[in-house]
Amino acid sequence: MELLSLYRSMARIRAFELAAEELSIGGVAVLGQQINERAKVRGPLHGSIGQEAIAAGVCAHLERNDLLTSSHRGHGHTLAKGADMRRMMAELFGRRDGINSGKGGSMHIADFSVGMLGANGIVGAGLAIACGAAQAMQLQRRPNIVTCFFGDGAVNRGPFLEALNWACLFKLPVLFVCEDNRWSSTSKTDELTAGPGIVARSAALGVPAERVDGNDVEAVAALAQRLVREIRAGEGPRLIHGLTRRMRGHLSADKQSYRDPTDIEIAEKQEPILRARIRLLEAGTSQAEIDSIDEAVARELQDALDFAEASPEPEAVEAFVEVQMLGGGTWY
Amino acid sequence: MVLKSMTYAEAARQALRDAMTRDPGVVVVGEDVGRGGIFQQYKGIQAEFGCERVIDAPISESAIAAVGVGMALAGLRPVVELRVVDFALCAMDEIVNQAAKARYMFGGQGRVPAVLRMPIGHWRSSAAQHSQSLETWFAHLPGVVVMCPATPQDSYAMLTDALRGEDPVVYMEHKELWAVSAPVDTAATLPLGRARVLCQGGDLTIVSWSAAVRVAQQAASTLAREGISASVIDLRSLWPWDRETVLADCARTRKLLVVHESVQVAGFGAEVAATAAQATGCRVSRLGAPRIPVGYAQSLEDVSRIQAKDVVRAAFAFFDQPGVAA
C-alpha cells in the first residue's frame, strides 16, 4: 500500500483527534478537572494521537463490506474504515446529525454503512462480538472478514481468552489487532500482566500472532496485507500485536501526573506521522506533496467542524426512540 | 384450531423447529445444544438443521452471549442458550451493556434480534447458585423484552413471537415446568404484552407469572370455597406487561395481590403493586420468597418456596383488617 496514501489516512486521524481534544477541554469532571460549560465535546474523550499507524495500516487492506469492532479509543479505526468525518465530529458534539444521531458519542461511535459495528465503552467487549459477526459471515457464505481492535489492557479480561478460543475453534475469519500503547488507563500494563506476553498468550489459545512496530505504518500495512490474505483464504483467525505509544493521557482530561515525562518525550519522538514524513522525503516525495495533503486534511477538518457546529441538538423526544420495538418509547 | 398435547419442552422445541424451517437466519448457540440441551428443548434440532446452525459452545457464557450480539448485528437471529439465569450472570455485560444498548447507542444503525434463553425458578435441591428467579433485574433494563411463559401453549406461542421480533428478548422459561403437559394450539396467538386471564372474580385480583401461576390458581380455588372470589392473571411478559388488563381488574376489586417465586424485596411484584396503587388507589400486597439465598436441605429450601396456603393467607389479610394491606 502506497506510503502517501497511508500518510493521508494517518493525517486525517491526527487532525480529527487534535481538534476533538482541544474542544473537549473542560468537557468532563474527572482526574481533578472541572467542567467548562463551553466545551463542545463533552464527556470522556479517548483519543488515539500517536497510534494512527495501526488504524491506517490495517484498514488499508479492508474492503468496505468487511466488518470491524473497536474499543473506547475508536475514532481512528472509524475514520480509516471510511466513515464521514463531518458526521463523526457531529456525533462528538452530541448533535442530531451525528452518525449515532447524538445517542452514542465518542465511546460508542459506529458507522454500519462502512461495516464499523461500533466502538465500545467496555474494555474487551468487542472481541467476542467480532467472533459473532464473523460466524455470521461464515454461515451466510459471505467473503468478508471481521477486524477487532482492542488495547493491551483488554488481554487481561476474560473475553480475550473466550474470544480467541472461540475464533480458533470455529476457524473464524477474524483479525484481532492489539493496539499496545503500554498503558492500562493510568497503570503500566507490563506491571499488571504476567506470563510471556501477548503473542505467546494468543498462540497458546491457538491463534497465530505476530508482533510489529505499530508506529511503522508500512510495516503494519505489510503485515496486515499478509494476514488478511491468509484469513480470506479460510485459514482461520490471526492476531497482530502492534507496539505503539500513547502521546496523551488515557483521556483528554488526563494530565498524566503519574507518567514519567521522558516516556511522553519518547512517544513524541517515535510517533508514526513524523516517521512517515521522514520516510516519504527519503523516498523522494516532495515537501509540497506532503503539504498539499496536510492542507486538504485541514480543509476537510474545517468542513467537519462547521457541519458539526451547524447541527442542532436532538429533540428531547428523540430520547425515547430506538430503545426497542415492543414495549419501547415510554417513560414507564 | 389444531390441539395437540405437548409438554412445555416439546412445545418450545416445536416453536424452534418451525421458526428454523421458516427462517434460515435463526441459529442456536449454547452449551450441549447438539445433544438436545439439558432440558431436551433442543432434541433432534442439530440433526435436522446441522452443526453450522446449531452451534455447540464451550463453557463460555460471556462469549456465547457476545457471539449472539455479533451475529445479530450482522444479520442473523440467534437463539442464545444460557442454560439457567444463574449462569447468565456470567454474561451480564454482554446482556446489559451490549445486547440491550446496541440499537440505541448506535442510533438505530444496528439491531439485536436475539432470543436469550435463561430459565428462572426453583430447581429442586440445587441450592443457592442454581435456584434464582431474577426476572425483575431485566424488567429494570431498558432495551429488552422480558418473557416468562407459564404453560406449554405459551411455550410455543411466545417463543414463536420472540423469534419473529426485532428486539433482544430475555426469554425466561422455568426450570421445573419442562415436563408439564397440556393441549397446545400452534395456530393460536395472544399478542405479546397481553396477559392471560385465567378466571375473573369480584373480590381480589391476583397477578402472577411463570410457575407461580399454578400456585395462584390453587389458592384461588381454596379462596372460592371460603367465599372470596378472585381473578387470576398470568402476566406472561414482564416487559411490556399488560397494565390495561391488570388495572381494569384492580379498579373493580380494589385489592391486588402479586405472587411470584422470586425474592419479595424489590421483586417485580413491587412494580405492579406501585403502578396499580398509583393508578387506581386500590390496596396492594405482594408475596414472594424471603430475602435469603435458597438453602440446600429440603426443609431450608421449602422456606423459600411459596405455596398455595401462603397465598391464601396473604389474601385473607386483605379481609381481616379493612384498610391495611398484608
Coordinates of C-alpha atoms in Angstrom, one line a residue, chain B residues 197 199-205 229-233 245-255 280 282:
Chain B
V197 CA -56.9 -14.1 32.5
C199 CA -60.6 -16.5 35.9
Q200 CA -62.3 -13.4 36.9
G201 CA -63.6 -12.6 40.4
G202 CA -65.1 -9.6 42.2
D203 CA -63.2 -9.6 45.5
L204 CA -59.5 -9.8 44.7
T205 CA -57.0 -9.5 41.8
S229 CA -63.9 -14.7 44.5
A230 CA -60.5 -13.9 43.0
S231 CA -59.3 -13.1 39.5
V232 CA -56.1 -14.8 38.5
I233 CA -54.0 -13.1 35.8
T245 CA -55.9 -5.7 32.0
V246 CA -54.4 -5.6 35.5
L247 CA -55.6 -2.0 36.2
A248 CA -59.1 -2.7 34.9
D249 CA -59.4 -5.7 37.3
C250 CA -57.9 -3.8 40.2
A251 CA -60.3 -0.9 39.6
R252 CA -63.1 -3.4 40.1
T253 CA -61.8 -5.5 43.0
R254 CA -59.9 -2.7 44.8
K255 CA -57.4 -5.2 46.1
T280 CA -56.4 3.1 40.9
C282 CA -56.5 0.2 45.3

